[in-house]
mmCIF file of C-alpha atoms (C1' of nucleotides) in Angstrom:
data_model
loop_
_atom_site.group_PDB
_atom_site.id
_atom_site.type_symbol
_atom_site.label_atom_id
_atom_site.label_comp_id
_atom_site.label_asym_id
_atom_site.label_seq_id
_atom_site.Cartn_x
_atom_site.Cartn_y
_atom_site.Cartn_z
ATOM 1 C CA MET A 1 13.403 1.568 45.157
ATOM 2 C CA SER A 2 11.135 4.271 43.896
ATOM 3 C CA SER A 3 14.106 6.501 43.054
ATOM 4 C CA GLU A 4 15.410 4.032 40.467
ATOM 5 C CA PRO A 5 14.576 4.750 36.851
ATOM 6 C CA ASP A 6 12.091 2.367 35.298
ATOM 7 C CA ILE A 7 14.414 0.723 32.807
ATOM 8 C CA SER A 8 11.811 -1.343 30.981
ATOM 9 C CA LYS A 9 9.527 1.632 30.471
ATOM 10 C CA HIS A 10 12.418 3.728 29.207
ATOM 11 C CA ASP A 11 13.269 0.944 26.788
ATOM 12 C CA ALA A 12 9.725 0.871 25.465
ATOM 13 C CA VAL A 13 9.779 4.609 24.834
ATOM 14 C CA GLU A 14 13.073 4.411 22.969
ATOM 15 C CA VAL A 15 12.554 1.160 21.079
ATOM 16 C CA LEU A 16 9.121 2.140 19.789
ATOM 17 C CA ARG A 17 10.110 5.622 18.595
ATOM 18 C CA LEU A 18 8.799 6.117 15.062
ATOM 19 C CA ASP A 19 12.139 7.354 13.777
ATOM 20 C CA ARG A 20 13.771 4.124 14.944
ATOM 21 C CA GLN A 21 11.376 1.849 13.099
ATOM 22 C CA LEU A 22 12.666 0.271 9.929
ATOM 23 C CA CYS A 23 9.078 -0.641 9.138
ATOM 24 C CA PHE A 24 7.998 2.996 9.113
ATOM 25 C CA ALA A 25 10.989 4.160 7.080
ATOM 26 C CA LEU A 26 10.042 1.529 4.523
ATOM 27 C CA TYR A 27 6.322 2.268 4.634
ATOM 28 C CA SER A 28 6.863 5.969 4.287
ATOM 29 C CA ALA A 29 9.434 5.708 1.506
ATOM 30 C CA ALA A 30 7.179 3.365 -0.448
ATOM 31 C CA ASN A 31 4.257 5.774 -0.135
ATOM 32 C CA ARG A 32 6.459 8.686 -1.209
ATOM 33 C CA VAL A 33 7.709 6.837 -4.254
ATOM 34 C CA THR A 34 4.150 5.994 -5.276
ATOM 35 C CA ARG A 35 3.260 9.670 -4.968
ATOM 36 C CA LEU A 36 6.277 10.648 -7.074
ATOM 37 C CA TYR A 37 5.300 8.227 -9.822
ATOM 38 C CA ARG A 38 1.640 9.209 -9.869
ATOM 39 C CA PRO A 39 1.822 12.376 -11.991
ATOM 40 C CA LEU A 40 4.245 10.688 -14.401
ATOM 41 C CA LEU A 41 1.985 7.657 -14.839
ATOM 42 C CA ASP A 42 -1.203 9.711 -14.970
ATOM 43 C CA ALA A 43 0.071 10.925 -18.335
ATOM 44 C CA LEU A 44 0.085 7.280 -19.506
ATOM 45 C CA GLY A 45 -3.291 6.530 -17.949
ATOM 46 C CA ILE A 46 -1.953 3.782 -15.675
ATOM 47 C CA THR A 47 -1.369 3.336 -11.952
ATOM 48 C CA TYR A 48 1.850 2.450 -10.194
ATOM 49 C CA PRO A 49 1.051 -1.266 -9.630
ATOM 50 C CA GLN A 50 -0.148 -1.461 -13.232
ATOM 51 C CA TYR A 51 3.217 -0.022 -14.304
ATOM 52 C CA LEU A 52 4.977 -2.752 -12.335
ATOM 53 C CA ALA A 53 2.852 -5.420 -14.027
ATOM 54 C CA LEU A 54 3.766 -3.955 -17.409
ATOM 55 C CA LEU A 55 7.470 -4.014 -16.460
ATOM 56 C CA VAL A 56 7.078 -7.764 -15.955
ATOM 57 C CA LEU A 57 5.404 -8.187 -19.330
ATOM 58 C CA TRP A 58 7.902 -5.978 -21.145
ATOM 59 C CA GLU A 59 10.556 -8.441 -20.004
ATOM 60 C CA LYS A 60 8.627 -11.417 -21.317
ATOM 61 C CA SER A 61 5.205 -11.749 -22.888
ATOM 62 C CA PRO A 62 3.054 -13.786 -22.927
ATOM 63 C CA ARG A 63 3.073 -15.025 -19.346
ATOM 64 C CA THR A 64 0.525 -16.669 -17.100
ATOM 65 C CA VAL A 65 -1.174 -14.818 -14.260
ATOM 66 C CA GLY A 66 0.760 -17.043 -11.883
ATOM 67 C CA GLU A 67 4.095 -16.060 -13.404
ATOM 68 C CA VAL A 68 3.262 -12.368 -13.181
ATOM 69 C CA GLY A 69 2.163 -12.895 -9.587
ATOM 70 C CA GLU A 70 5.389 -14.675 -8.721
ATOM 71 C CA ALA A 71 7.476 -11.910 -10.265
ATOM 72 C CA LEU A 72 5.606 -9.208 -8.336
ATOM 73 C CA ASP A 73 4.966 -11.278 -5.205
ATOM 74 C CA LEU A 74 1.219 -10.637 -5.471
ATOM 75 C CA GLU A 75 -1.825 -12.889 -5.089
ATOM 76 C CA SER A 76 -4.365 -13.515 -7.823
ATOM 77 C CA SER A 77 -6.879 -11.656 -5.670
ATOM 78 C CA THR A 78 -4.814 -8.520 -6.322
ATOM 79 C CA LEU A 79 -3.683 -9.278 -9.847
ATOM 80 C CA THR A 80 -6.907 -10.417 -11.460
ATOM 81 C CA PRO A 81 -8.737 -7.083 -11.102
ATOM 82 C CA LEU A 82 -5.564 -5.144 -11.955
ATOM 83 C CA LEU A 83 -4.992 -7.157 -15.141
ATOM 84 C CA LYS A 84 -8.636 -6.744 -16.105
ATOM 85 C CA ARG A 85 -8.147 -2.982 -15.936
ATOM 86 C CA LEU A 86 -5.076 -3.213 -18.152
ATOM 87 C CA GLU A 87 -7.168 -5.313 -20.542
ATOM 88 C CA THR A 88 -9.949 -2.722 -20.540
ATOM 89 C CA ALA A 89 -7.296 -0.081 -21.245
ATOM 90 C CA GLY A 90 -6.287 -2.089 -24.320
ATOM 91 C CA LEU A 91 -2.722 -2.670 -23.103
ATOM 92 C CA ILE A 92 -2.892 -6.433 -22.593
ATOM 93 C CA ALA A 93 -4.967 -9.396 -23.724
ATOM 94 C CA ARG A 94 -6.139 -12.184 -21.406
ATOM 95 C CA GLY A 95 -7.211 -15.674 -22.353
ATOM 96 C CA ARG A 96 -7.214 -19.244 -21.113
ATOM 97 C CA ASP A 97 -4.326 -21.491 -22.057
ATOM 98 C CA PRO A 98 -5.723 -24.130 -24.487
ATOM 99 C CA GLN A 99 -3.120 -26.604 -23.163
ATOM 100 C CA ASP A 100 -4.292 -26.121 -19.585
ATOM 101 C CA GLU A 101 -7.610 -24.385 -19.154
ATOM 102 C CA ARG A 102 -6.803 -23.527 -15.536
ATOM 103 C CA ARG A 103 -4.152 -21.069 -16.638
ATOM 104 C CA VAL A 104 -4.841 -17.572 -17.932
ATOM 105 C CA ILE A 105 -2.312 -16.224 -20.387
ATOM 106 C CA VAL A 106 -1.556 -12.524 -20.344
ATOM 107 C CA SER A 107 0.074 -10.887 -23.357
ATOM 108 C CA LEU A 108 0.941 -7.366 -24.391
ATOM 109 C CA THR A 109 -1.094 -5.802 -27.174
ATOM 110 C CA PRO A 110 0.657 -3.556 -29.712
ATOM 111 C CA ALA A 111 -0.506 -0.604 -27.598
ATOM 112 C CA GLY A 112 1.033 -2.234 -24.536
ATOM 113 C CA GLU A 113 4.287 -2.845 -26.386
ATOM 114 C CA ALA A 114 4.310 0.717 -27.649
ATOM 115 C CA MET A 115 4.025 2.102 -24.149
ATOM 116 C CA ARG A 116 7.466 0.809 -23.304
ATOM 117 C CA ASP A 117 9.151 3.833 -24.867
ATOM 118 C CA LYS A 118 7.103 6.177 -22.709
ATOM 119 C CA ALA A 119 7.929 4.057 -19.668
ATOM 120 C CA LEU A 120 11.588 4.665 -20.335
ATOM 121 C CA GLU A 121 10.957 8.395 -20.119
ATOM 122 C CA VAL A 122 9.033 7.886 -16.886
ATOM 123 C CA ALA A 123 11.990 6.001 -15.410
ATOM 124 C CA GLU A 124 14.283 8.870 -16.376
ATOM 125 C CA GLN A 125 11.952 11.512 -14.978
ATOM 126 C CA PHE A 126 11.642 9.569 -11.744
ATOM 127 C CA PHE A 127 15.416 9.412 -11.437
ATOM 128 C CA CYS A 128 15.568 13.182 -11.894
ATOM 129 C CA LYS A 129 12.880 13.715 -9.285
ATOM 130 C CA LEU A 130 14.790 11.633 -6.752
ATOM 131 C CA ASP A 131 17.838 13.839 -7.196
ATOM 132 C CA THR A 132 20.075 11.260 -5.538
ATOM 133 C CA PRO A 133 23.410 9.900 -6.803
ATOM 134 C CA LEU A 134 22.991 6.638 -8.704
ATOM 135 C CA PRO A 135 25.397 4.637 -6.499
ATOM 136 C CA GLU A 136 23.335 5.581 -3.455
ATOM 137 C CA LEU A 137 20.171 4.333 -5.178
ATOM 138 C CA ILE A 138 21.814 1.095 -6.253
ATOM 139 C CA GLU A 139 23.138 0.473 -2.761
ATOM 140 C CA LEU A 140 19.671 1.051 -1.314
ATOM 141 C CA ARG A 141 18.072 -1.232 -3.880
ATOM 142 C CA GLU A 142 20.470 -4.078 -3.123
ATOM 143 C CA ARG A 143 19.936 -3.698 0.610
ATOM 144 C CA LEU A 144 16.186 -3.831 0.085
ATOM 145 C CA LYS A 145 16.534 -7.013 -1.936
ATOM 146 C CA ARG A 146 18.548 -8.572 0.869
ATOM 147 C CA LEU A 147 15.592 -7.998 3.176
ATOM 148 C CA ALA A 148 13.704 -10.690 1.237
ATOM 149 C CA VAL A 149 12.026 -13.099 3.627
ATOM 150 C CA MET B 1 22.790 -0.364 -41.259
ATOM 151 C CA SER B 2 20.502 -3.247 -40.372
ATOM 152 C CA SER B 3 23.392 -5.224 -38.875
ATOM 153 C CA GLU B 4 23.964 -2.607 -36.155
ATOM 154 C CA PRO B 5 22.441 -3.396 -32.773
ATOM 155 C CA ASP B 6 19.515 -1.218 -31.792
ATOM 156 C CA ILE B 7 21.154 0.571 -28.893
ATOM 157 C CA SER B 8 18.108 2.465 -27.678
ATOM 158 C CA LYS B 9 15.954 -0.668 -27.659
ATOM 159 C CA HIS B 10 18.652 -2.542 -25.761
ATOM 160 C CA ASP B 11 18.754 0.306 -23.245
ATOM 161 C CA ALA B 12 14.991 0.070 -22.746
ATOM 162 C CA VAL B 13 15.208 -3.655 -22.097
ATOM 163 C CA GLU B 14 17.992 -3.202 -19.560
ATOM 164 C CA VAL B 15 16.824 -0.045 -17.844
ATOM 165 C CA LEU B 16 13.285 -1.309 -17.335
ATOM 166 C CA ARG B 17 14.251 -4.709 -15.926
ATOM 167 C CA LEU B 18 12.266 -5.331 -12.764
ATOM 168 C CA ASP B 19 15.340 -6.311 -10.770
ATOM 169 C CA ARG B 20 16.918 -2.954 -11.587
ATOM 170 C CA GLN B 21 14.016 -0.903 -10.315
ATOM 171 C CA LEU B 22 14.465 0.750 -6.951
ATOM 172 C CA CYS B 23 10.728 1.369 -6.974
ATOM 173 C CA PHE B 24 9.949 -2.343 -7.160
ATOM 174 C CA ALA B 25 12.502 -3.286 -4.506
ATOM 175 C CA LEU B 26 10.825 -0.746 -2.245
ATOM 176 C CA TYR B 27 7.291 -1.785 -3.151
ATOM 177 C CA SER B 28 8.032 -5.442 -2.667
ATOM 178 C CA ALA B 29 9.921 -4.993 0.604
ATOM 179 C CA ALA B 30 7.120 -2.847 2.011
ATOM 180 C CA ASN B 31 4.523 -5.483 1.100
ATOM 181 C CA ARG B 32 6.664 -8.211 2.632
ATOM 182 C CA VAL B 33 7.102 -6.295 5.869
ATOM 183 C CA THR B 34 3.351 -5.744 6.112
ATOM 184 C CA ARG B 35 2.817 -9.473 5.642
ATOM 185 C CA LEU B 36 5.378 -10.226 8.362
ATOM 186 C CA TYR B 37 3.658 -7.908 10.820
ATOM 187 C CA ARG B 38 0.159 -9.185 10.084
ATOM 188 C CA PRO B 39 0.145 -12.345 12.221
ATOM 189 C CA LEU B 40 1.855 -10.484 15.077
ATOM 190 C CA LEU B 41 -0.682 -7.648 14.991
ATOM 191 C CA ASP B 42 -3.659 -9.945 14.445
ATOM 192 C CA ALA B 43 -3.053 -11.067 18.015
ATOM 193 C CA LEU B 44 -3.573 -7.447 19.127
ATOM 194 C CA GLY B 45 -6.571 -6.944 16.876
ATOM 195 C CA ILE B 46 -4.987 -4.077 14.923
ATOM 196 C CA THR B 47 -3.650 -3.565 11.415
ATOM 197 C CA TYR B 48 -0.198 -2.420 10.396
ATOM 198 C CA PRO B 49 -1.138 1.206 9.620
ATOM 199 C CA GLN B 50 -3.105 1.292 12.881
ATOM 200 C CA TYR B 51 0.045 0.106 14.668
ATOM 201 C CA LEU B 52 1.982 2.985 13.095
ATOM 202 C CA ALA B 53 -0.657 5.464 14.262
ATOM 203 C CA LEU B 54 -0.388 4.047 17.774
ATOM 204 C CA LEU B 55 3.411 4.406 17.649
ATOM 205 C CA VAL B 56 2.851 8.110 17.047
ATOM 206 C CA LEU B 57 0.462 8.380 19.963
ATOM 207 C CA TRP B 58 2.671 6.364 22.306
ATOM 208 C CA GLU B 59 5.316 9.017 21.742
ATOM 209 C CA LYS B 60 2.923 11.832 22.559
ATOM 210 C CA SER B 61 -0.776 11.903 23.356
ATOM 211 C CA PRO B 62 -3.035 13.752 22.891
ATOM 212 C CA ARG B 63 -2.324 15.039 19.390
ATOM 213 C CA THR B 64 -4.455 16.485 16.624
ATOM 214 C CA VAL B 65 -5.349 14.518 13.514
ATOM 215 C CA GLY B 66 -3.122 16.898 11.591
ATOM 216 C CA GLU B 67 -0.119 16.164 13.824
ATOM 217 C CA VAL B 68 -0.592 12.429 13.467
ATOM 218 C CA GLY B 69 -0.906 12.893 9.715
ATOM 219 C CA GLU B 70 2.281 14.924 9.556
ATOM 220 C CA ALA B 71 4.182 12.320 11.559
ATOM 221 C CA LEU B 72 3.011 9.498 9.300
ATOM 222 C CA ASP B 73 2.899 11.532 6.076
ATOM 223 C CA LEU B 74 -0.738 10.607 5.534
ATOM 224 C CA GLU B 75 -3.795 12.600 4.460
ATOM 225 C CA SER B 76 -6.906 13.010 6.565
ATOM 226 C CA SER B 77 -8.726 10.951 3.933
ATOM 227 C CA THR B 78 -6.638 7.997 5.068
ATOM 228 C CA LEU B 79 -6.380 8.835 8.750
ATOM 229 C CA THR B 80 -9.953 9.738 9.605
ATOM 230 C CA PRO B 81 -11.400 6.276 8.877
ATOM 231 C CA LEU B 82 -8.369 4.567 10.413
ATOM 232 C CA LEU B 83 -8.661 6.586 13.628
ATOM 233 C CA LYS B 84 -12.381 5.902 13.767
ATOM 234 C CA ARG B 85 -11.609 2.204 13.734
ATOM 235 C CA LEU B 86 -9.108 2.622 16.569
ATOM 236 C CA GLU B 87 -11.799 4.527 18.423
ATOM 237 C CA THR B 88 -14.322 1.736 17.840
ATOM 238 C CA ALA B 89 -11.697 -0.700 19.132
ATOM 239 C CA GLY B 90 -11.525 1.357 22.327
ATOM 240 C CA LEU B 91 -7.841 2.220 21.920
ATOM 241 C CA ILE B 92 -8.186 5.960 21.353
ATOM 242 C CA ALA B 93 -10.666 8.759 21.975
ATOM 243 C CA ARG B 94 -11.518 11.464 19.422
ATOM 244 C CA GLY B 95 -13.031 14.861 20.074
ATOM 245 C CA ARG B 96 -13.037 18.418 18.796
ATOM 246 C CA ASP B 97 -10.609 20.886 20.329
ATOM 247 C CA PRO B 98 -12.686 23.394 22.353
ATOM 248 C CA GLN B 99 -10.049 26.064 21.599
ATOM 249 C CA ASP B 100 -10.394 25.540 17.859
ATOM 250 C CA GLU B 101 -13.367 23.535 16.707
ATOM 251 C CA ARG B 102 -11.714 22.771 13.383
ATOM 252 C CA ARG B 103 -9.218 20.489 15.091
ATOM 253 C CA VAL B 104 -9.910 16.960 16.254
ATOM 254 C CA ILE B 105 -7.885 15.794 19.225
ATOM 255 C CA VAL B 106 -6.859 12.161 19.379
ATOM 256 C CA SER B 107 -5.800 10.633 22.698
ATOM 257 C CA LEU B 108 -4.922 7.171 23.942
ATOM 258 C CA THR B 109 -7.395 5.438 26.211
ATOM 259 C CA PRO B 110 -6.062 3.308 29.105
ATOM 260 C CA ALA B 111 -6.499 0.286 26.801
ATOM 261 C CA GLY B 112 -4.473 2.065 24.132
ATOM 262 C CA GLU B 113 -1.749 2.921 26.652
ATOM 263 C CA ALA B 114 -1.727 -0.648 27.924
ATOM 264 C CA MET B 115 -1.139 -2.036 24.474
ATOM 265 C CA ARG B 116 2.308 -0.457 24.377
ATOM 266 C CA ASP B 117 3.852 -3.367 26.302
ATOM 267 C CA LYS B 118 2.498 -5.840 23.771
ATOM 268 C CA ALA B 119 3.789 -3.646 20.963
ATOM 269 C CA LEU B 120 7.259 -3.956 22.417
ATOM 270 C CA GLU B 121 6.986 -7.732 22.087
ATOM 271 C CA VAL B 122 5.766 -7.333 18.519
ATOM 272 C CA ALA B 123 8.812 -5.221 17.690
ATOM 273 C CA GLU B 124 11.068 -7.911 19.163
ATOM 274 C CA GLN B 125 9.310 -10.710 17.308
ATOM 275 C CA PHE B 126 9.545 -8.769 14.063
ATOM 276 C CA PHE B 127 13.279 -8.325 14.575
ATOM 277 C CA CYS B 128 13.609 -12.085 15.091
ATOM 278 C CA LYS B 129 11.606 -12.801 11.961
ATOM 279 C CA LEU B 130 13.840 -10.554 9.891
ATOM 280 C CA ASP B 131 16.889 -12.521 11.019
ATOM 281 C CA THR B 132 19.218 -9.756 9.850
ATOM 282 C CA PRO B 133 22.096 -8.152 11.783
ATOM 283 C CA LEU B 134 21.030 -4.948 13.523
ATOM 284 C CA PRO B 135 23.701 -2.739 11.855
ATOM 285 C CA GLU B 136 22.411 -3.817 8.452
ATOM 286 C CA LEU B 137 18.872 -2.847 9.444
ATOM 287 C CA ILE B 138 20.001 0.506 10.817
ATOM 288 C CA GLU B 139 21.979 1.267 7.681
ATOM 289 C CA LEU B 140 18.957 0.426 5.525
ATOM 290 C CA ARG B 141 16.677 2.547 7.683
ATOM 291 C CA GLU B 142 18.951 5.581 7.423
ATOM 292 C CA ARG B 143 19.258 5.210 3.662
ATOM 293 C CA LEU B 144 15.480 5.023 3.373
ATOM 294 C CA LYS B 145 15.142 8.204 5.402
ATOM 295 C CA ARG B 146 17.584 9.945 3.068
ATOM 296 C CA LEU B 147 15.234 9.158 0.202
ATOM 297 C CA ALA B 148 12.822 11.694 1.652
ATOM 298 C CA VAL B 149 11.519 14.022 -1.039
ATOM 299 C "C1'" DT C 1 -12.129 -45.918 -15.099
ATOM 300 C "C1'" DG C 2 -13.564 -43.267 -11.090
ATOM 301 C "C1'" DC C 3 -12.851 -40.244 -7.601
ATOM 302 C "C1'" DA C 4 -10.108 -37.689 -4.252
ATOM 303 C "C1'" DT C 5 -6.487 -34.381 -4.395
ATOM 304 C "C1'" DT C 6 -4.026 -30.702 -6.233
ATOM 305 C "C1'" DT C 7 -3.489 -26.582 -8.981
ATOM 306 C "C1'" DA C 8 -4.772 -22.042 -11.179
ATOM 307 C "C1'" DT C 9 -7.770 -18.208 -11.102
ATOM 308 C "C1'" DA C 10 -11.590 -15.709 -9.542
ATOM 309 C "C1'" DT C 11 -14.669 -13.688 -6.037
ATOM 310 C "C1'" DC C 12 -15.689 -11.424 -1.741
ATOM 311 C "C1'" DG C 13 -15.082 -8.564 2.349
ATOM 312 C "C1'" DT C 14 -12.114 -5.440 4.896
ATOM 313 C "C1'" DA C 15 -8.809 -1.868 5.218
ATOM 314 C "C1'" DC C 16 -5.953 1.166 3.358
ATOM 315 C "C1'" DG C 17 -3.972 5.509 0.377
ATOM 316 C "C1'" DC C 18 -4.948 9.424 -2.010
ATOM 317 C "C1'" DG C 19 -6.850 13.166 -5.161
ATOM 318 C "C1'" DA C 20 -10.786 16.009 -5.364
ATOM 319 C "C1'" DT C 21 -14.298 18.119 -3.078
ATOM 320 C "C1'" DT C 22 -16.973 19.816 0.820
ATOM 321 C "C1'" DA C 23 -18.071 21.987 5.240
ATOM 322 C "C1'" DA C 24 -17.119 24.453 9.115
ATOM 323 C "C1'" DA C 25 -14.241 27.354 11.971
ATOM 324 C "C1'" DT C 26 -10.786 30.818 12.225
ATOM 325 C "C1'" DC C 27 -7.897 34.500 10.548
ATOM 326 C "C1'" DG C 28 -6.674 38.857 8.343
ATOM 327 C "C1'" DT C 29 -7.616 43.033 7.025
ATOM 328 C "C1'" DA C 30 -9.849 46.811 5.099
ATOM 329 C "C1'" DT D 1 -16.784 44.545 12.310
ATOM 330 C "C1'" DA D 2 -17.760 42.377 7.975
ATOM 331 C "C1'" DC D 3 -16.150 39.259 4.735
ATOM 332 C "C1'" DG D 4 -13.115 36.824 1.738
ATOM 333 C "C1'" DA D 5 -9.084 33.756 2.353
ATOM 334 C "C1'" DT D 6 -7.117 30.109 4.868
ATOM 335 C "C1'" DT D 7 -7.030 26.097 7.750
ATOM 336 C "C1'" DT D 8 -8.712 21.614 9.396
ATOM 337 C "C1'" DA D 9 -11.265 17.372 8.984
ATOM 338 C "C1'" DA D 10 -14.433 14.670 6.736
ATOM 339 C "C1'" DT D 11 -16.466 12.528 2.615
ATOM 340 C "C1'" DC D 12 -16.370 10.254 -1.806
ATOM 341 C "C1'" DG D 13 -14.666 7.396 -5.574
ATOM 342 C "C1'" DC D 14 -11.174 4.485 -7.332
ATOM 343 C "C1'" DG D 15 -7.604 1.174 -7.139
ATOM 344 C "C1'" DT D 16 -4.931 -1.665 -4.656
ATOM 345 C "C1'" DA D 17 -3.435 -5.780 -1.042
ATOM 346 C "C1'" DC D 18 -4.709 -9.812 1.016
ATOM 347 C "C1'" DG D 19 -6.978 -13.704 3.646
ATOM 348 C "C1'" DA D 20 -10.691 -16.787 3.052
ATOM 349 C "C1'" DT D 21 -13.369 -19.073 0.093
ATOM 350 C "C1'" DA D 22 -15.218 -20.784 -4.338
ATOM 351 C "C1'" DT D 23 -14.841 -22.909 -8.805
ATOM 352 C "C1'" DA D 24 -13.206 -25.473 -12.392
ATOM 353 C "C1'" DA D 25 -9.669 -28.012 -14.632
ATOM 354 C "C1'" DA D 26 -5.975 -31.239 -14.338
ATOM 355 C "C1'" DT D 27 -3.645 -34.895 -12.002
ATOM 356 C "C1'" DG D 28 -2.831 -39.005 -9.169
ATOM 357 C "C1'" DC D 29 -3.796 -43.329 -8.012
ATOM 358 C "C1'" DA D 30 -6.437 -47.431 -6.348
#
DNA sequence: TGCATTTATATCGTACGCGATTAAATCGTA
DNA sequence: TACGATTTAATCGCGTACGATATAAATGCA
């Protein structure tokens, strides 16, 4: 009957609403966080993904490109140019593993090590910028981790 | 005393651990979600950000570039090329607003409208891929929205 | 040993994302 | 009404992300 509402069309309108999409909430929040970090990291002369790579190396250095990629869930096609920039910046050194020439070993330079203290300040400043209670942030973080696929 | 633990160094090690960083959880989850959408959207011939732009237009079309940008929290430097690609794909039309020649009006073409039904399937398939209870996803989405800055 | 297979990076092309800048149209106001 | 300020998109340069492919080294195995 023409007087009946078109249920399937109504569903499409509702289901596809931007403010209902988890994917957009995630996309948008990730972009916002990158923008929040930018001015803090500009002062250190590094980008946000470069900061993440350094976090990995501050935990353990040296590491292979593959290990860094596994930690960050990134391909070598992303990491190789990024690591070369960190090398050019004098923060890391890159070289083939003598034991296995396929591997490239990445290690922090003294300058890279020294940047850790400044990174700690960045983390604090970011927390201040967020202006959100810590338990809320932790809860969000754990829920994001659970989304792992 | 040299036997005392270096508290501040210990703090740096702990605070900067990758698995403690909200920023990395967000970054990583966003990348993963993009990778999950890719094969679904490949079938439609669009990318993930293009899909988000279409979501905006499926809610209301026509709209100006500025309105789309506000909805997605993106700059014209990102949107202009993206919208041109959607135009080339025949999904949208772009043209200056006769009332105000500064504005560019973006509107869905019939092909763009028609793609909405397929998008609904994509949203369903994505939900299946996530394999996570709906309340959990809703809770995460709302927490992400609260992170707005 | 010899050679196919596997593994670890690198390279390439495409598409973002954004700050900085530019260009054009409109607005506000003296 | 003239004209500087504001608004709106577009352009440019840089740095990701990633799939596809290439390359070289190591490994497996007949």
